[in-house]
mmCIF file of C-alpha atoms in Angstrom:
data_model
loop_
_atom_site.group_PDB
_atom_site.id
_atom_site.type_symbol
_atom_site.label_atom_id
_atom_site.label_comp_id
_atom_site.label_asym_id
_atom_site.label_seq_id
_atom_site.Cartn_x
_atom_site.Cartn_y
_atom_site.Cartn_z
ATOM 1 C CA UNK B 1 100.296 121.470 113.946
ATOM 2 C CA UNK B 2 97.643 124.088 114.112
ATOM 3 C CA UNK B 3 100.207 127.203 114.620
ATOM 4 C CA UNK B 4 101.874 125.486 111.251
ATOM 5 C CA UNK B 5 98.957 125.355 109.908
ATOM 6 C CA UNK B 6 97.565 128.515 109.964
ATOM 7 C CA UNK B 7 101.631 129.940 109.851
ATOM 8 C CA UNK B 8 101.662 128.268 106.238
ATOM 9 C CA UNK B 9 98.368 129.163 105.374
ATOM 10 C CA UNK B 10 99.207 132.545 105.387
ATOM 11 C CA UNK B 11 102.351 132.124 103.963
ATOM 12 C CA UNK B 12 100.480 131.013 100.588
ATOM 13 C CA UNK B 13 99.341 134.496 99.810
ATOM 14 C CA UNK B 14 102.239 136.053 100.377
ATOM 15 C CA UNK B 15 104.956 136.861 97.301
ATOM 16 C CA UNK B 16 107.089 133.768 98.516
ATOM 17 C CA UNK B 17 103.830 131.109 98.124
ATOM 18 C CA UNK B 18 103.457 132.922 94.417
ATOM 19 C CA UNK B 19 104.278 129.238 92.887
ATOM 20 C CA UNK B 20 102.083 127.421 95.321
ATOM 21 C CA UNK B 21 98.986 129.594 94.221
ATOM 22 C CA UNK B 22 100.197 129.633 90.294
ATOM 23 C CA UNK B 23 100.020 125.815 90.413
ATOM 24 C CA UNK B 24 96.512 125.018 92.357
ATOM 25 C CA UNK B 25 94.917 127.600 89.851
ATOM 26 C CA UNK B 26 96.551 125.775 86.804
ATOM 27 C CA UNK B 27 95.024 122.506 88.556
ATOM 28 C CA UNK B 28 91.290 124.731 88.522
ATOM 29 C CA UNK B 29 91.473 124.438 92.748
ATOM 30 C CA UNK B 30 89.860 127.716 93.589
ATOM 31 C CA UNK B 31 90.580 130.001 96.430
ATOM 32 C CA UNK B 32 87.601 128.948 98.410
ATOM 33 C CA UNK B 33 88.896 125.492 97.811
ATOM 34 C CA UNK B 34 92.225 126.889 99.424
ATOM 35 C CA UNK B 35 90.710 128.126 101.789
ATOM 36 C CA UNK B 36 88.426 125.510 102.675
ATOM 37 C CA UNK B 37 91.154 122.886 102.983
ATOM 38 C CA UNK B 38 93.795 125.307 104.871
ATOM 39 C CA UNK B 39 96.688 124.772 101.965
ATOM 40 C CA UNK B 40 99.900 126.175 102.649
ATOM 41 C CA UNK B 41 103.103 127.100 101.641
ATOM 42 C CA UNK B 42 106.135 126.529 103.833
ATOM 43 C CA UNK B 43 107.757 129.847 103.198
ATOM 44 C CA UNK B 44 109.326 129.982 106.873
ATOM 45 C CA UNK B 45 109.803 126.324 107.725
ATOM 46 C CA UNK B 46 109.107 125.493 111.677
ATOM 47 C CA UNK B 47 111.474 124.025 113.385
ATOM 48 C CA UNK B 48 112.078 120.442 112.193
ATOM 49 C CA UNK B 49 110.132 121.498 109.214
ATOM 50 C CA UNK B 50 113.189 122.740 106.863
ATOM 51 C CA UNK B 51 113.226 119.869 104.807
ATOM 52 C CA UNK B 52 110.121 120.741 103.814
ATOM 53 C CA UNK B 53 111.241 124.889 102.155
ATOM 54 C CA UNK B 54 109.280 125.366 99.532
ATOM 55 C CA UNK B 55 106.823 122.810 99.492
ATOM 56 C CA UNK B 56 103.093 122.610 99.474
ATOM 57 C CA UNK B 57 101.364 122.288 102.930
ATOM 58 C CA UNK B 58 98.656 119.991 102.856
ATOM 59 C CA UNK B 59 96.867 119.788 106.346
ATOM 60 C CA UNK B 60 94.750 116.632 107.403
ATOM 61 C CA UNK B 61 91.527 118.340 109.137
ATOM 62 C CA UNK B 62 89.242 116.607 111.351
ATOM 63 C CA UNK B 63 86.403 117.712 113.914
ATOM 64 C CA UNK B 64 89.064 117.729 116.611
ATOM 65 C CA UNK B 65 91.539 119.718 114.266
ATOM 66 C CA UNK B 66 94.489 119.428 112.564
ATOM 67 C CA UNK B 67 96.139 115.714 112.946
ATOM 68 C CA UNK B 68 98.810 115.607 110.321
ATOM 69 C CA UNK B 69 100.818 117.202 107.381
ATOM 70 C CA UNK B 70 102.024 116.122 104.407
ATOM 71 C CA UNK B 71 104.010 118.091 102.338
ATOM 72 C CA UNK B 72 103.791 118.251 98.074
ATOM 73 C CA UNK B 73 106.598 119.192 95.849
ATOM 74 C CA UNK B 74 105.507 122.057 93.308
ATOM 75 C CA UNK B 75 106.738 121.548 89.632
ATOM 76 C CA UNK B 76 109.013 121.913 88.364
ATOM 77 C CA UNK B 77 111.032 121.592 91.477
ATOM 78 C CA UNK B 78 113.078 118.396 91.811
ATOM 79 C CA UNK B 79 112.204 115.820 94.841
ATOM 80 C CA UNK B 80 110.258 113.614 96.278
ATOM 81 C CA UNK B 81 106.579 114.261 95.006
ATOM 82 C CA UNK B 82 105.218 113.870 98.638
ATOM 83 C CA UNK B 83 107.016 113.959 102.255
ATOM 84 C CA UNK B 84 105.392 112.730 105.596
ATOM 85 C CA UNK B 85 105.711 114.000 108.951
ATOM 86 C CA UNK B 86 108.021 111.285 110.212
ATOM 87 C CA UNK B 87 106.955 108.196 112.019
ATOM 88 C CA UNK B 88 103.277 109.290 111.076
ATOM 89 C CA UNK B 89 100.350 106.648 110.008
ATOM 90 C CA UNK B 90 98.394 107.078 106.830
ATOM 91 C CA UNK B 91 95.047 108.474 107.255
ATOM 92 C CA UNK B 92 92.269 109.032 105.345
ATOM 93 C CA UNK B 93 91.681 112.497 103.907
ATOM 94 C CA UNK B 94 88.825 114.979 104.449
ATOM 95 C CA UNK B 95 87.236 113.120 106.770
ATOM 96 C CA UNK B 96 84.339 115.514 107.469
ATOM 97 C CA UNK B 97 82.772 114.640 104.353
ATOM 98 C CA UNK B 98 81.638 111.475 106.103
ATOM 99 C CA UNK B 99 79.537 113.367 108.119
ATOM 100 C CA UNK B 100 77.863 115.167 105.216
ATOM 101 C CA UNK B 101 73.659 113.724 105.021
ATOM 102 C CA UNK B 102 74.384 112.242 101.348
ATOM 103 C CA UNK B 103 73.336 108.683 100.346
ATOM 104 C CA UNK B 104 76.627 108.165 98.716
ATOM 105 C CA UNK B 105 80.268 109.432 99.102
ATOM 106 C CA UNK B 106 83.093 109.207 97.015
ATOM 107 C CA UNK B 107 86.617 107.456 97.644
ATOM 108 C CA UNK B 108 90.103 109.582 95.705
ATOM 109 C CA UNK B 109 93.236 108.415 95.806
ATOM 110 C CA UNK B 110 95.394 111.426 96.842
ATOM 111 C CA UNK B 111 94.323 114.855 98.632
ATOM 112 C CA UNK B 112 94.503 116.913 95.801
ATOM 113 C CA UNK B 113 91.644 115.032 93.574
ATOM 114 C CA UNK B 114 90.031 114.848 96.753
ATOM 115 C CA UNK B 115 89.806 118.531 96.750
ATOM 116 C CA UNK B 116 88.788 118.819 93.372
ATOM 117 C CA UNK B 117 86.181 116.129 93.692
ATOM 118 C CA UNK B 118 84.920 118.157 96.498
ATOM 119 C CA UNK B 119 84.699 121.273 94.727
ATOM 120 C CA UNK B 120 82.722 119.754 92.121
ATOM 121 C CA UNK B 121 80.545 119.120 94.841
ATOM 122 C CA UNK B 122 80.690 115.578 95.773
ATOM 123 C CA UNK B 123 80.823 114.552 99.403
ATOM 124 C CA UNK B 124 84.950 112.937 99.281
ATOM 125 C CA UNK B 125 87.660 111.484 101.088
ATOM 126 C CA UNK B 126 91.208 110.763 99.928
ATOM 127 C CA UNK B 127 93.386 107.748 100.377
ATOM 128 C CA UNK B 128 97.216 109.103 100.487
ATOM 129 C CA UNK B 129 98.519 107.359 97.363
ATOM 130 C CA UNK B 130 97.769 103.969 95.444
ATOM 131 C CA UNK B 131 99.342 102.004 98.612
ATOM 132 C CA UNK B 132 97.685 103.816 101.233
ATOM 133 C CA UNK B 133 94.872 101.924 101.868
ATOM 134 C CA UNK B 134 94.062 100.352 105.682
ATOM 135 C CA UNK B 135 91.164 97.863 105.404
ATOM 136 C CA UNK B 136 89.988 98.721 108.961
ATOM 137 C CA UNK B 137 89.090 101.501 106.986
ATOM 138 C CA UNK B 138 86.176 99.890 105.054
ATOM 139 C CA UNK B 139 84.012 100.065 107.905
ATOM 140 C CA UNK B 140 83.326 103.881 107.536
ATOM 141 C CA UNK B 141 81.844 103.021 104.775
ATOM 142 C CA UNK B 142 78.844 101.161 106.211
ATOM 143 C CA UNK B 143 75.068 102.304 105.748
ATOM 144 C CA UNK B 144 76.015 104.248 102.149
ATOM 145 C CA UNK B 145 73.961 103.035 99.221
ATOM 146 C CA UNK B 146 76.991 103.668 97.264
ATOM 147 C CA UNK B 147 80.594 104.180 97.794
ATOM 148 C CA UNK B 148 82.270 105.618 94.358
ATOM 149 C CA UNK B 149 86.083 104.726 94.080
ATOM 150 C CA UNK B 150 87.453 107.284 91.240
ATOM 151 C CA UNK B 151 90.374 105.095 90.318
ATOM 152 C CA UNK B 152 93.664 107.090 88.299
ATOM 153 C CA UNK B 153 94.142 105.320 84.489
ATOM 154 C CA UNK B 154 97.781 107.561 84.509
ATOM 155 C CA UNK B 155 99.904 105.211 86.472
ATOM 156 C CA UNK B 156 100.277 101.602 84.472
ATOM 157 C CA UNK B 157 97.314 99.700 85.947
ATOM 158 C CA UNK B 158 97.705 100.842 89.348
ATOM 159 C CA UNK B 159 94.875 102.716 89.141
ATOM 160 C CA UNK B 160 92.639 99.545 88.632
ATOM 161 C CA UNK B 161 95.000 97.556 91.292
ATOM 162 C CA UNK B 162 93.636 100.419 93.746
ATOM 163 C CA UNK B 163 90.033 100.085 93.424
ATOM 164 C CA UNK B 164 89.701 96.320 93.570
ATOM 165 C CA UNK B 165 91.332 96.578 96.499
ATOM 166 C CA UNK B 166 89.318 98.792 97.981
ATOM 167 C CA UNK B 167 86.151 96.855 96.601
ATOM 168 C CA UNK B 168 86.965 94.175 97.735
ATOM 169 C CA UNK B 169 86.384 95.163 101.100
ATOM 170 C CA UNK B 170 84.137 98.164 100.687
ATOM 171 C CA UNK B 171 80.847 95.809 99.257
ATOM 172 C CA UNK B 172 78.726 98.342 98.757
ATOM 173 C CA UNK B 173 81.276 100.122 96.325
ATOM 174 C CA UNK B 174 81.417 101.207 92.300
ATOM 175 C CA UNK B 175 84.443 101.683 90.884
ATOM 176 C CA UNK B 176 84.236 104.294 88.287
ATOM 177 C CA UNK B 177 87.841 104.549 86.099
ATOM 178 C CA UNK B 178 88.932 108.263 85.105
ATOM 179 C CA UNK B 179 89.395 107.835 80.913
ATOM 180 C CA UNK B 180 92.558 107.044 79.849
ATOM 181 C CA UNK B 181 95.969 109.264 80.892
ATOM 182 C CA UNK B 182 93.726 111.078 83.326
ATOM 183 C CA UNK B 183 93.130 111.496 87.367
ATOM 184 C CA UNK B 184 90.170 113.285 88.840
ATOM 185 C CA UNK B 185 92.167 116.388 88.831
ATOM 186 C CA UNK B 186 93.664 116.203 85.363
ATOM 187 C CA UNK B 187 90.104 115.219 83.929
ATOM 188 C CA UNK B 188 88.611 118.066 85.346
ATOM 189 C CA UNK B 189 91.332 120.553 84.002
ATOM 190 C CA UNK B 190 90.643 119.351 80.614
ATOM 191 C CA UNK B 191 86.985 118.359 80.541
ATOM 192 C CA UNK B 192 85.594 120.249 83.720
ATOM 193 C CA UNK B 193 83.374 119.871 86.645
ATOM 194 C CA UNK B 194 80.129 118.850 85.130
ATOM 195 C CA UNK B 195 81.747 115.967 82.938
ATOM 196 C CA UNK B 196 83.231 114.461 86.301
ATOM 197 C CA UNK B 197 79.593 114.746 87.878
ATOM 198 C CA UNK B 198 78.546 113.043 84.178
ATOM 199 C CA UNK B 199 81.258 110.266 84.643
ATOM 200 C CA UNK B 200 80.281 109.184 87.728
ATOM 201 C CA UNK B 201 76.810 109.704 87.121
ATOM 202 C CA UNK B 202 75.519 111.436 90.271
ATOM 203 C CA UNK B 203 72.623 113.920 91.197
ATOM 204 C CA UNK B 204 73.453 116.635 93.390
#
């Protein structure tokens, strides 16, 4: 996964990942942001990796390195929005924010408002979609005096399904609902950085 990795990584800034870069920058991720989180573009599939052409690479980084892929269709192009590595777990996103020294930390549903959140600044991990949640996972959460779930208000109520859930288990939580037709991502494009800082209504 690390050869991938770093395979696809470099693939992004070539002419083929053209599409790749075109849509992070229309979604305001930054190339340090790019670069920070290793995204990819799987120009030159590996093997067992062809069913992914095209796609956007989107490694899961830890301390110990790089655990899993997931792979992100790139609009227009028809599909599946995400594909897993087969027989792989969900995990949570980013996880080296959770060693960052910040009283609070901030909970996204999907990797790429996890990026964004992060960008803004804000110490963030991602939960891979509205389902992925593992309640084992609530105990990383311990000894924060606040864990902010930025719930989605794009996706009929499941937005609001996802943070009780994850309050209900995370007790020292605040679940703070993007306004209406947005995600952390899409609220940023339109609004910027400062007015998701603002929303959430952090110092950094």
């Amino acid at each position: 996964m690390e050869n991938a990795t770093e395979t696809y990584h470099s693939s992004l800034w070539e002419d083929a990942g053209k599409a790749a870069v075109e849509y992070l920058t229309s979604r305001r991720i930054s190339p340090a942001s790019i670069r920070y989180s290793l995204l990819g573009h799987v120009g030159n599939p590996y093997p067992g990796h062809e069913q992914y052409a095209g796609r956007l690479c989107i490694p899961y980084v830890t301390r110990s390195g790089v655990v899993s892929l997931r792979f992100r269709t790139i609009p227009p192009a028809p599909g599946p929005k995400y594909l897993n590595v087969p027989g792989d777990s969900p995990r949570l996103y980013n996880t080296p924010a959770l060693d960052r020294d910040k009283p609070f930390v901030c909970i996204t549903e999907g990797e790429i408002d996890c990026i964004t959140a992060v960008q803004a600044g804000l110490p963030a991990v991602g939960v891979p979609g509205v389902d992925g949640w593992s309640p084992w996972w609530a105990r990383c959460f311990r000894g924060y005096e606040t864990v902010y779930i930025l719930c989605d208000a794009d996706d009929k109520g499941q937005g609001a399904q996802f943070g009780a859930k994850i309050a209900a288990q995370v007790t020292n939580s605040r679940v703070v609902m993007m306004p209406e037709g947005h995600d952390v991502n899409s609220y940023v494009v339109a609004e910027g950085f400062a007015a998701l800082i603002e929303k959430i209504g952090v110092e950094l």
